[in-house]
């Protein structure tokens, strides 16, 4: 076994997928500041950028590689030699480098994005993994648009890239299309039909176009995924990505449902880090956002107030202090909060 089956690996892509939101670009020093906080938070992997996309992204990956010690630093590429060469160069200072390469897996992407065939795409996928493997031991492969991919072909692709050296296989619901039972079944199918699946970690990367990113990620975990790709506040392109704080608190609240599965996340940093990312990226958090929204622990209706005052757990399944919200700052009439540092 190459990984701990009782550990949920948290892959944070706030600084890559999250930063792709228009108007949310960060400077390299700002990225370093957030990366150091993510390391304190307890994430396992930080996706630092897409090095070939711009000199700024390249430099950010270089500097983040120098700035953190224990976290895996990951760089994104497409399935081509130049992207991978540039990523490897950007990662040269990383203590624990990972190259994240991949290509489309759905027939729609194969036909309309790549104007190609399944056979050619499979060949490019394997070639990319082998080339990345020549630079680093830890290679993650993403099968873009896996949410709409043919299951048999997806299984063949996953089996082929693992054989080529992939240590993590990312099954993205790129368009936020899947229902939780569909996405969970896809993960289960791969677990049961890919002969070498035990040699890699299955990763869930879900988008929130239908508001199902967190639900789909949880369904993936329940069916054998052991890495979740997420962002602070669920920030990301279009409707966003899976929210890191939501997944972590679901795991904490529903301990019995997940057995011995744990993560390294210190949830007491959530309010602080949520505010910081929101302010630095100029991306407000909706008031009713789960876990970190300003109304997440507010009680304004008479029935709720009465029940809460009699016994907090009548209306709260999470303690405010568990997510770093100072209980003394809660005001029933629509609060804003101060944060723990």
PDB file of N, CA, C and O in Angstrom, residues 16-93:
ATOM      1  N   UNK A  16      -4.205  28.131  -7.230  1.00  0.00           N
ATOM      2  CA  UNK A  16      -4.176  27.827  -8.665  1.00  0.00           C
ATOM      3  C   UNK A  16      -5.578  27.942  -9.249  1.00  0.00           C
ATOM      4  O   UNK A  16      -5.900  28.900  -9.923  1.00  0.00           O
ATOM      5  N   UNK A  17      -6.465  27.011  -8.951  1.00  0.00           N
ATOM      6  CA  UNK A  17      -7.826  27.066  -9.493  1.00  0.00           C
ATOM      7  C   UNK A  17      -8.583  28.265  -8.919  1.00  0.00           C
ATOM      8  O   UNK A  17      -9.310  28.959  -9.622  1.00  0.00           O
ATOM      9  N   UNK A  18      -8.408  28.519  -7.627  1.00  0.00           N
ATOM     10  CA  UNK A  18      -9.080  29.645  -6.995  1.00  0.00           C
ATOM     11  C   UNK A  18      -8.634  30.976  -7.558  1.00  0.00           C
ATOM     12  O   UNK A  18      -9.425  31.908  -7.725  1.00  0.00           O
ATOM     13  N   UNK A  19      -7.350  31.081  -7.887  1.00  0.00           N
ATOM     14  CA  UNK A  19      -6.796  32.345  -8.353  1.00  0.00           C
ATOM     15  C   UNK A  19      -7.134  32.631  -9.814  1.00  0.00           C
ATOM     16  O   UNK A  19      -6.855  33.712 -10.322  1.00  0.00           O
ATOM     17  N   UNK A  20      -7.747  31.657 -10.496  1.00  0.00           N
ATOM     18  CA  UNK A  20      -8.136  31.864 -11.885  1.00  0.00           C
ATOM     19  C   UNK A  20      -9.417  32.698 -12.018  1.00  0.00           C
ATOM     20  O   UNK A  20      -9.828  33.047 -13.119  1.00  0.00           O
ATOM     21  N   UNK A  21     -10.043  32.994 -10.883  1.00  0.00           N
ATOM     22  CA  UNK A  21     -11.255  33.821 -10.903  1.00  0.00           C
ATOM     23  C   UNK A  21     -10.884  35.238 -11.332  1.00  0.00           C
ATOM     24  O   UNK A  21      -9.922  35.810 -10.813  1.00  0.00           O
ATOM     25  N   UNK A  22     -11.609  35.836 -12.265  1.00  0.00           N
ATOM     26  CA  UNK A  22     -11.307  37.211 -12.693  1.00  0.00           C
ATOM     27  C   UNK A  22     -11.268  38.174 -11.507  1.00  0.00           C
ATOM     28  O   UNK A  22     -12.167  38.180 -10.670  1.00  0.00           O
ATOM     29  N   UNK A  23     -10.192  38.949 -11.415  1.00  0.00           N
ATOM     30  CA  UNK A  23     -10.068  39.939 -10.357  1.00  0.00           C
ATOM     31  C   UNK A  23      -9.496  39.413  -9.065  1.00  0.00           C
ATOM     32  O   UNK A  23      -9.371  40.151  -8.088  1.00  0.00           O
ATOM     33  N   UNK A  24      -9.129  38.123  -9.037  1.00  0.00           N
ATOM     34  CA  UNK A  24      -8.644  37.513  -7.785  1.00  0.00           C
ATOM     35  C   UNK A  24      -7.148  37.227  -7.801  1.00  0.00           C
ATOM     36  O   UNK A  24      -6.661  36.445  -6.989  1.00  0.00           O
ATOM     37  N   UNK A  25      -6.411  37.808  -8.734  1.00  0.00           N
ATOM     38  CA  UNK A  25      -4.996  37.497  -8.857  1.00  0.00           C
ATOM     39  C   UNK A  25      -4.204  38.015  -7.652  1.00  0.00           C
ATOM     40  O   UNK A  25      -4.463  39.113  -7.144  1.00  0.00           O
ATOM     41  N   UNK A  26      -3.234  37.218  -7.230  1.00  0.00           N
ATOM     42  CA  UNK A  26      -2.400  37.547  -6.085  1.00  0.00           C
ATOM     43  C   UNK A  26      -0.962  37.776  -6.523  1.00  0.00           C
ATOM     44  O   UNK A  26      -0.500  37.202  -7.514  1.00  0.00           O
ATOM     45  N   UNK A  27      -0.244  38.583  -5.759  1.00  0.00           N
ATOM     46  CA  UNK A  27       1.193  38.727  -5.984  1.00  0.00           C
ATOM     47  C   UNK A  27       1.899  37.515  -5.384  1.00  0.00           C
ATOM     48  O   UNK A  27       1.321  36.785  -4.565  1.00  0.00           O
ATOM     49  N   UNK A  28       3.147  37.314  -5.759  1.00  0.00           N
ATOM     50  CA  UNK A  28       3.906  36.187  -5.204  1.00  0.00           C
ATOM     51  C   UNK A  28       4.033  36.288  -3.681  1.00  0.00           C
ATOM     52  O   UNK A  28       3.822  35.292  -2.980  1.00  0.00           O
ATOM     53  N   UNK A  29       4.357  37.465  -3.110  1.00  0.00           N
ATOM     54  CA  UNK A  29       4.406  37.554  -1.641  1.00  0.00           C
ATOM     55  C   UNK A  29       3.074  37.202  -0.975  1.00  0.00           C
ATOM     56  O   UNK A  29       3.049  36.583   0.097  1.00  0.00           O
ATOM     57  N   UNK A  30       1.961  37.598  -1.588  1.00  0.00           N
ATOM     58  CA  UNK A  30       0.641  37.259  -1.042  1.00  0.00           C
ATOM     59  C   UNK A  30       0.415  35.743  -1.092  1.00  0.00           C
ATOM     60  O   UNK A  30      -0.126  35.155  -0.154  1.00  0.00           O
ATOM     61  N   UNK A  31       0.812  35.123  -2.198  1.00  0.00           N
ATOM     62  CA  UNK A  31       0.678  33.672  -2.310  1.00  0.00           C
ATOM     63  C   UNK A  31       1.504  32.958  -1.236  1.00  0.00           C
ATOM     64  O   UNK A  31       1.051  31.980  -0.636  1.00  0.00           O
ATOM     65  N   UNK A  32       2.703  33.460  -0.993  1.00  0.00           N
ATOM     66  CA  UNK A  32       3.570  32.858   0.029  1.00  0.00           C
ATOM     67  C   UNK A  32       2.914  32.957   1.403  1.00  0.00           C
ATOM     68  O   UNK A  32       2.916  32.003   2.189  1.00  0.00           O
ATOM     69  N   UNK A  33       2.322  34.118   1.689  1.00  0.00           N
ATOM     70  CA  UNK A  33       1.651  34.319   2.980  1.00  0.00           C
ATOM     71  C   UNK A  33       0.506  33.324   3.169  1.00  0.00           C
ATOM     72  O   UNK A  33       0.368  32.698   4.234  1.00  0.00           O
ATOM     73  N   UNK A  34      -0.308  33.157   2.132  1.00  0.00           N
ATOM     74  CA  UNK A  34      -1.417  32.207   2.217  1.00  0.00           C
ATOM     75  C   UNK A  34      -0.902  30.776   2.295  1.00  0.00           C
ATOM     76  O   UNK A  34      -1.424  29.952   3.061  1.00  0.00           O
ATOM     77  N   UNK A  35       0.138  30.463   1.534  1.00  0.00           N
ATOM     78  CA  UNK A  35       0.701  29.101   1.537  1.00  0.00           C
ATOM     79  C   UNK A  35       1.197  28.713   2.930  1.00  0.00           C
ATOM     80  O   UNK A  35       0.996  27.574   3.384  1.00  0.00           O
ATOM     81  N   UNK A  36       1.830  29.654   3.611  1.00  0.00           N
ATOM     82  CA  UNK A  36       2.312  29.359   4.971  1.00  0.00           C
ATOM     83  C   UNK A  36       1.146  29.112   5.923  1.00  0.00           C
ATOM     84  O   UNK A  36       1.232  28.260   6.819  1.00  0.00           O
ATOM     85  N   UNK A  37       0.051  29.841   5.735  1.00  0.00           N
ATOM     86  CA  UNK A  37      -1.152  29.599   6.544  1.00  0.00           C
ATOM     87  C   UNK A  37      -1.765  28.241   6.214  1.00  0.00           C
ATOM     88  O   UNK A  37      -2.250  27.530   7.101  1.00  0.00           O
ATOM     89  N   UNK A  38      -1.764  27.873   4.934  1.00  0.00           N
ATOM     90  CA  UNK A  38      -2.301  26.567   4.534  1.00  0.00           C
ATOM     91  C   UNK A  38      -1.480  25.436   5.143  1.00  0.00           C
ATOM     92  O   UNK A  38      -2.030  24.400   5.536  1.00  0.00           O
ATOM     93  N   UNK A  39      -0.175  25.656   5.246  1.00  0.00           N
ATOM     94  CA  UNK A  39       0.684  24.651   5.875  1.00  0.00           C
ATOM     95  C   UNK A  39       0.327  24.505   7.352  1.00  0.00           C
ATOM     96  O   UNK A  39       0.222  23.390   7.880  1.00  0.00           O
ATOM     97  N   UNK A  40       0.089  25.639   8.037  1.00  0.00           N
ATOM     98  CA  UNK A  40      -0.338  25.590   9.444  1.00  0.00           C
ATOM     99  C   UNK A  40      -1.715  24.937   9.579  1.00  0.00           C
ATOM    100  O   UNK A  40      -1.984  24.230  10.552  1.00  0.00           O
ATOM    101  N   UNK A  41      -2.582  25.188   8.618  1.00  0.00           N
ATOM    102  CA  UNK A  41      -3.921  24.604   8.624  1.00  0.00           C
ATOM    103  C   UNK A  41      -3.876  23.080   8.596  1.00  0.00           C
ATOM    104  O   UNK A  41      -4.733  22.413   9.169  1.00  0.00           O
ATOM    105  N   UNK A  42      -2.854  22.540   7.912  1.00  0.00           N
ATOM    106  CA  UNK A  42      -2.696  21.092   7.874  1.00  0.00           C
ATOM    107  C   UNK A  42      -3.007  20.445   6.540  1.00  0.00           C
ATOM    108  O   UNK A  42      -3.235  19.229   6.475  1.00  0.00           O
ATOM    109  N   UNK A  43      -3.037  21.248   5.451  1.00  0.00           N
ATOM    110  CA  UNK A  43      -3.267  20.627   4.150  1.00  0.00           C
ATOM    111  C   UNK A  43      -2.075  19.758   3.785  1.00  0.00           C
ATOM    112  O   UNK A  43      -0.956  19.985   4.243  1.00  0.00           O
ATOM    113  N   UNK A  44      -2.307  18.752   2.952  1.00  0.00           N
ATOM    114  CA  UNK A  44      -1.234  17.835   2.560  1.00  0.00           C
ATOM    115  C   UNK A  44      -0.526  18.277   1.290  1.00  0.00           C
ATOM    116  O   UNK A  44       0.671  18.017   1.116  1.00  0.00           O
ATOM    117  N   UNK A  45      -1.278  18.915   0.389  1.00  0.00           N
ATOM    118  CA  UNK A  45      -0.735  19.331  -0.904  1.00  0.00           C
ATOM    119  C   UNK A  45      -1.214  20.743  -1.202  1.00  0.00           C
ATOM    120  O   UNK A  45      -2.386  21.074  -0.979  1.00  0.00           O
ATOM    121  N   UNK A  46      -0.317  21.585  -1.711  1.00  0.00           N
ATOM    122  CA  UNK A  46      -0.681  22.909  -2.206  1.00  0.00           C
ATOM    123  C   UNK A  46      -0.392  22.943  -3.704  1.00  0.00           C
ATOM    124  O   UNK A  46       0.756  22.739  -4.123  1.00  0.00           O
ATOM    125  N   UNK A  47      -1.443  23.182  -4.498  1.00  0.00           N
ATOM    126  CA  UNK A  47      -1.222  23.378  -5.928  1.00  0.00           C
ATOM    127  C   UNK A  47      -0.841  24.848  -6.110  1.00  0.00           C
ATOM    128  O   UNK A  47      -1.665  25.740  -5.945  1.00  0.00           O
ATOM    129  N   UNK A  48       0.435  25.070  -6.452  1.00  0.00           N
ATOM    130  CA  UNK A  48       0.998  26.415  -6.399  1.00  0.00           C
ATOM    131  C   UNK A  48       0.787  27.223  -7.668  1.00  0.00           C
ATOM    132  O   UNK A  48       0.909  28.449  -7.640  1.00  0.00           O
ATOM    133  N   UNK A  49       0.480  26.573  -8.777  1.00  0.00           N
ATOM    134  CA  UNK A  49       0.265  27.324 -10.008  1.00  0.00           C
ATOM    135  C   UNK A  49       0.420  26.472 -11.250  1.00  0.00           C
ATOM    136  O   UNK A  49       0.611  25.257 -11.183  1.00  0.00           O
ATOM    137  N   UNK A  50       0.345  27.150 -12.384  1.00  0.00           N
ATOM    138  CA  UNK A  50       0.430  26.549 -13.717  1.00  0.00           C
ATOM    139  C   UNK A  50       1.645  27.214 -14.378  1.00  0.00           C
ATOM    140  O   UNK A  50       1.501  28.220 -15.083  1.00  0.00           O
ATOM    141  N   UNK A  51       2.850  26.715 -14.133  1.00  0.00           N
ATOM    142  CA  UNK A  51       4.084  27.442 -14.455  1.00  0.00           C
ATOM    143  C   UNK A  51       4.222  27.930 -15.888  1.00  0.00           C
ATOM    144  O   UNK A  51       4.739  29.023 -16.120  1.00  0.00           O
ATOM    145  N   UNK A  52       3.762  27.139 -16.862  1.00  0.00           N
ATOM    146  CA  UNK A  52       3.955  27.538 -18.260  1.00  0.00           C
ATOM    147  C   UNK A  52       3.025  28.681 -18.669  1.00  0.00           C
ATOM    148  O   UNK A  52       3.242  29.335 -19.699  1.00  0.00           O
ATOM    149  N   UNK A  53       2.014  28.972 -17.873  1.00  0.00           N
ATOM    150  CA  UNK A  53       0.990  29.953 -18.279  1.00  0.00           C
ATOM    151  C   UNK A  53       1.481  31.393 -18.261  1.00  0.00           C
ATOM    152  O   UNK A  53       0.995  32.232 -19.016  1.00  0.00           O
ATOM    153  N   UNK A  54       2.442  31.698 -17.366  1.00  0.00           N
ATOM    154  CA  UNK A  54       2.955  33.072 -17.290  1.00  0.00           C
ATOM    155  C   UNK A  54       4.233  33.101 -16.455  1.00  0.00           C
ATOM    156  O   UNK A  54       4.443  32.215 -15.605  1.00  0.00           O
ATOM    157  N   UNK A  55       5.092  34.105 -16.661  1.00  0.00           N
ATOM    158  CA  UNK A  55       6.291  34.239 -15.807  1.00  0.00           C
ATOM    159  C   UNK A  55       5.930  34.384 -14.335  1.00  0.00           C
ATOM    160  O   UNK A  55       6.642  33.887 -13.457  1.00  0.00           O
ATOM    161  N   UNK A  56       4.793  35.065 -14.070  1.00  0.00           N
ATOM    162  CA  UNK A  56       4.368  35.237 -12.682  1.00  0.00           C
ATOM    163  C   UNK A  56       4.017  33.924 -12.020  1.00  0.00           C
ATOM    164  O   UNK A  56       4.380  33.686 -10.866  1.00  0.00           O
ATOM    165  N   UNK A  57       3.287  33.072 -12.724  1.00  0.00           N
ATOM    166  CA  UNK A  57       2.933  31.764 -12.180  1.00  0.00           C
ATOM    167  C   UNK A  57       4.184  30.912 -11.973  1.00  0.00           C
ATOM    168  O   UNK A  57       4.309  30.206 -10.965  1.00  0.00           O
ATOM    169  N   UNK A  58       5.099  30.973 -12.923  1.00  0.00           N
ATOM    170  CA  UNK A  58       6.356  30.224 -12.797  1.00  0.00           C
ATOM    171  C   UNK A  58       7.098  30.654 -11.532  1.00  0.00           C
ATOM    172  O   UNK A  58       7.506  29.819 -10.721  1.00  0.00           O
ATOM    173  N   UNK A  59       7.236  31.970 -11.352  1.00  0.00           N
ATOM    174  CA  UNK A  59       7.976  32.473 -10.202  1.00  0.00           C
ATOM    175  C   UNK A  59       7.279  32.147  -8.893  1.00  0.00           C
ATOM    176  O   UNK A  59       7.934  31.871  -7.877  1.00  0.00           O
ATOM    177  N   UNK A  60       5.964  32.151  -8.899  1.00  0.00           N
ATOM    178  CA  UNK A  60       5.217  31.805  -7.686  1.00  0.00           C
ATOM    179  C   UNK A  60       5.492  30.365  -7.263  1.00  0.00           C
ATOM    180  O   UNK A  60       5.662  30.082  -6.072  1.00  0.00           O
ATOM    181  N   UNK A  61       5.532  29.454  -8.225  1.00  0.00           N
ATOM    182  CA  UNK A  61       5.816  28.056  -7.900  1.00  0.00           C
ATOM    183  C   UNK A  61       7.236  27.931  -7.341  1.00  0.00           C
ATOM    184  O   UNK A  61       7.473  27.218  -6.361  1.00  0.00           O
ATOM    185  N   UNK A  62       8.182  28.660  -7.944  1.00  0.00           N
ATOM    186  CA  UNK A  62       9.564  28.651  -7.447  1.00  0.00           C
ATOM    187  C   UNK A  62       9.622  29.116  -5.999  1.00  0.00           C
ATOM    188  O   UNK A  62      10.213  28.461  -5.122  1.00  0.00           O
ATOM    189  N   UNK A  63       9.004  30.262  -5.733  1.00  0.00           N
ATOM    190  CA  UNK A  63       9.093  30.863  -4.395  1.00  0.00           C
ATOM    191  C   UNK A  63       8.305  30.077  -3.346  1.00  0.00           C
ATOM    192  O   UNK A  63       8.736  29.961  -2.198  1.00  0.00           O
ATOM    193  N   UNK A  64       7.151  29.530  -3.723  1.00  0.00           N
ATOM    194  CA  UNK A  64       6.399  28.700  -2.780  1.00  0.00           C
ATOM    195  C   UNK A  64       7.165  27.421  -2.453  1.00  0.00           C
ATOM    196  O   UNK A  64       7.112  26.933  -1.317  1.00  0.00           O
ATOM    197  N   UNK A  65       7.878  26.907  -3.423  1.00  0.00           N
ATOM    198  CA  UNK A  65       8.700  25.713  -3.194  1.00  0.00           C
ATOM    199  C   UNK A  65       9.762  25.981  -2.134  1.00  0.00           C
ATOM    200  O   UNK A  65      10.090  25.105  -1.330  1.00  0.00           O
ATOM    201  N   UNK A  66      10.269  27.186  -2.128  1.00  0.00           N
ATOM    202  CA  UNK A  66      11.294  27.569  -1.142  1.00  0.00           C
ATOM    203  C   UNK A  66      10.669  27.857   0.223  1.00  0.00           C
ATOM    204  O   UNK A  66      11.302  27.639   1.262  1.00  0.00           O
ATOM    205  N   UNK A  67       9.432  28.348   0.211  1.00  0.00           N
ATOM    206  CA  UNK A  67       8.830  28.901   1.440  1.00  0.00           C
ATOM    207  C   UNK A  67       8.243  27.861   2.383  1.00  0.00           C
ATOM    208  O   UNK A  67       8.170  28.087   3.591  1.00  0.00           O
ATOM    209  N   UNK A  68       7.772  26.720   1.867  1.00  0.00           N
ATOM    210  CA  UNK A  68       7.154  25.714   2.739  1.00  0.00           C
ATOM    211  C   UNK A  68       8.032  24.481   2.844  1.00  0.00           C
ATOM    212  O   UNK A  68       8.822  24.181   1.942  1.00  0.00           O
ATOM    213  N   UNK A  69       7.870  23.765   3.939  1.00  0.00           N
ATOM    214  CA  UNK A  69       8.773  22.655   4.225  1.00  0.00           C
ATOM    215  C   UNK A  69       8.120  21.277   4.157  1.00  0.00           C
ATOM    216  O   UNK A  69       8.665  20.353   3.567  1.00  0.00           O
ATOM    217  N   UNK A  70       6.958  21.144   4.786  1.00  0.00           N
ATOM    218  CA  UNK A  70       6.384  19.811   4.961  1.00  0.00           C
ATOM    219  C   UNK A  70       5.322  19.450   3.926  1.00  0.00           C
ATOM    220  O   UNK A  70       5.019  18.282   3.720  1.00  0.00           O
ATOM    221  N   UNK A  71       4.740  20.452   3.295  1.00  0.00           N
ATOM    222  CA  UNK A  71       3.636  20.219   2.364  1.00  0.00           C
ATOM    223  C   UNK A  71       4.175  19.879   0.975  1.00  0.00           C
ATOM    224  O   UNK A  71       5.185  20.416   0.538  1.00  0.00           O
ATOM    225  N   UNK A  72       3.480  18.992   0.277  1.00  0.00           N
ATOM    226  CA  UNK A  72       3.805  18.712  -1.121  1.00  0.00           C
ATOM    227  C   UNK A  72       3.436  19.949  -1.952  1.00  0.00           C
ATOM    228  O   UNK A  72       2.350  20.494  -1.814  1.00  0.00           O
ATOM    229  N   UNK A  73       4.363  20.395  -2.799  1.00  0.00           N
ATOM    230  CA  UNK A  73       4.087  21.500  -3.714  1.00  0.00           C
ATOM    231  C   UNK A  73       3.849  20.919  -5.100  1.00  0.00           C
ATOM    232  O   UNK A  73       4.666  20.177  -5.634  1.00  0.00           O
ATOM    233  N   UNK A  74       2.711  21.279  -5.672  1.00  0.00           N
ATOM    234  CA  UNK A  74       2.255  20.703  -6.929  1.00  0.00           C
ATOM    235  C   UNK A  74       2.176  21.783  -8.009  1.00  0.00           C
ATOM    236  O   UNK A  74       1.773  22.910  -7.744  1.00  0.00           O
ATOM    237  N   UNK A  75       2.592  21.418  -9.226  1.00  0.00           N
ATOM    238  CA  UNK A  75       2.503  22.324 -10.371  1.00  0.00           C
ATOM    239  C   UNK A  75       1.671  21.667 -11.464  1.00  0.00           C
ATOM    240  O   UNK A  75       1.860  20.487 -11.775  1.00  0.00           O
ATOM    241  N   UNK A  76       0.752  22.439 -12.035  1.00  0.00           N
ATOM    242  CA  UNK A  76      -0.152  21.928 -13.058  1.00  0.00           C
ATOM    243  C   UNK A  76       0.466  22.028 -14.450  1.00  0.00           C
ATOM    244  O   UNK A  76       1.178  22.992 -14.759  1.00  0.00           O
ATOM    245  N   UNK A  77       0.177  21.033 -15.299  1.00  0.00           N
ATOM    246  CA  UNK A  77       0.606  21.079 -16.695  1.00  0.00           C
ATOM    247  C   UNK A  77      -0.475  20.467 -17.581  1.00  0.00           C
ATOM    248  O   UNK A  77      -1.356  19.753 -17.105  1.00  0.00           O
ATOM    249  N   UNK A  78      -0.369  20.728 -18.860  1.00  0.00           N
ATOM    250  CA  UNK A  78      -1.114  19.943 -19.837  1.00  0.00           C
ATOM    251  C   UNK A  78      -0.251  18.751 -20.228  1.00  0.00           C
ATOM    252  O   UNK A  78       0.905  18.659 -19.817  1.00  0.00           O
ATOM    253  N   UNK A  79      -0.829  17.866 -21.013  1.00  0.00           N
ATOM    254  CA  UNK A  79      -0.098  16.645 -21.378  1.00  0.00           C
ATOM    255  C   UNK A  79       0.816  16.904 -22.569  1.00  0.00           C
ATOM    256  O   UNK A  79       0.639  16.337 -23.649  1.00  0.00           O
ATOM    257  N   UNK A  80       1.794  17.764 -22.342  1.00  0.00           N
ATOM    258  CA  UNK A  80       2.804  17.952 -23.387  1.00  0.00           C
ATOM    259  C   UNK A  80       4.174  18.185 -22.761  1.00  0.00           C
ATOM    260  O   UNK A  80       4.294  18.622 -21.614  1.00  0.00           O
ATOM    261  N   UNK A  81       5.187  17.892 -23.522  1.00  0.00           N
ATOM    262  CA  UNK A  81       6.565  17.871 -23.015  1.00  0.00           C
ATOM    263  C   UNK A  81       7.002  19.228 -22.484  1.00  0.00           C
ATOM    264  O   UNK A  81       7.596  19.317 -21.400  1.00  0.00           O
ATOM    265  N   UNK A  82       6.710  20.308 -23.223  1.00  0.00           N
ATOM    266  CA  UNK A  82       7.163  21.633 -22.797  1.00  0.00           C
ATOM    267  C   UNK A  82       6.559  22.048 -21.465  1.00  0.00           C
ATOM    268  O   UNK A  82       7.263  22.550 -20.582  1.00  0.00           O
ATOM    269  N   UNK A  83       5.249  21.842 -21.300  1.00  0.00           N
ATOM    270  CA  UNK A  83       4.595  22.167 -20.021  1.00  0.00           C
ATOM    271  C   UNK A  83       5.291  21.454 -18.868  1.00  0.00           C
ATOM    272  O   UNK A  83       5.541  22.043 -17.808  1.00  0.00           O
ATOM    273  N   UNK A  84       5.570  20.185 -19.073  1.00  0.00           N
ATOM    274  CA  UNK A  84       6.157  19.356 -18.014  1.00  0.00           C
ATOM    275  C   UNK A  84       7.588  19.782 -17.725  1.00  0.00           C
ATOM    276  O   UNK A  84       8.004  19.871 -16.556  1.00  0.00           O
ATOM    277  N   UNK A  85       8.349  20.113 -18.766  1.00  0.00           N
ATOM    278  CA  UNK A  85       9.726  20.595 -18.577  1.00  0.00           C
ATOM    279  C   UNK A  85       9.737  21.880 -17.753  1.00  0.00           C
ATOM    280  O   UNK A  85      10.551  22.050 -16.832  1.00  0.00           O
ATOM    281  N   UNK A  86       8.829  22.788 -18.079  1.00  0.00           N
ATOM    282  CA  UNK A  86       8.754  24.074 -17.367  1.00  0.00           C
ATOM    283  C   UNK A  86       8.336  23.854 -15.913  1.00  0.00           C
ATOM    284  O   UNK A  86       8.895  24.475 -14.991  1.00  0.00           O
ATOM    285  N   UNK A  87       7.382  22.968 -15.683  1.00  0.00           N
ATOM    286  CA  UNK A  87       6.935  22.675 -14.312  1.00  0.00           C
ATOM    287  C   UNK A  87       8.065  22.077 -13.483  1.00  0.00           C
ATOM    288  O   UNK A  87       8.258  22.441 -12.314  1.00  0.00           O
ATOM    289  N   UNK A  88       8.810  21.169 -14.084  1.00  0.00           N
ATOM    290  CA  UNK A  88       9.929  20.543 -13.370  1.00  0.00           C
ATOM    291  C   UNK A  88      10.973  21.580 -12.976  1.00  0.00           C
ATOM    292  O   UNK A  88      11.519  21.539 -11.865  1.00  0.00           O
ATOM    293  N   UNK A  89      11.213  22.524 -13.865  1.00  0.00           N
ATOM    294  CA  UNK A  89      12.169  23.596 -13.559  1.00  0.00           C
ATOM    295  C   UNK A  89      11.655  24.467 -12.414  1.00  0.00           C
ATOM    296  O   UNK A  89      12.410  24.842 -11.507  1.00  0.00           O
ATOM    297  N   UNK A  90      10.366  24.780 -12.427  1.00  0.00           N
ATOM    298  CA  UNK A  90       9.777  25.614 -11.378  1.00  0.00           C
ATOM    299  C   UNK A  90       9.799  24.920 -10.018  1.00  0.00           C
ATOM    300  O   UNK A  90       9.849  25.577  -8.982  1.00  0.00           O
ATOM    301  N   UNK A  91       9.765  23.597 -10.032  1.00  0.00           N
ATOM    302  CA  UNK A  91       9.702  22.815  -8.792  1.00  0.00           C
ATOM    303  C   UNK A  91      11.079  22.411  -8.252  1.00  0.00           C
ATOM    304  O   UNK A  91      11.164  21.651  -7.283  1.00  0.00           O
ATOM    305  N   UNK A  92      12.139  22.913  -8.844  1.00  0.00           N
ATOM    306  CA  UNK A  92      13.475  22.394  -8.498  1.00  0.00           C
ATOM    307  C   UNK A  92      13.867  22.631  -7.038  1.00  0.00           C
ATOM    308  O   UNK A  92      14.721  21.933  -6.500  1.00  0.00           O
ATOM    309  N   UNK A  93      13.233  23.608  -6.370  1.00  0.00           N
ATOM    310  CA  UNK A  93      13.551  23.866  -4.960  1.00  0.00           C
ATOM    311  C   UNK A  93      12.572  23.178  -3.999  1.00  0.00           C
ATOM    312  O   UNK A  93      12.737  23.269  -2.784  1.00  0.00           O
TER     313      UNK A  93
END
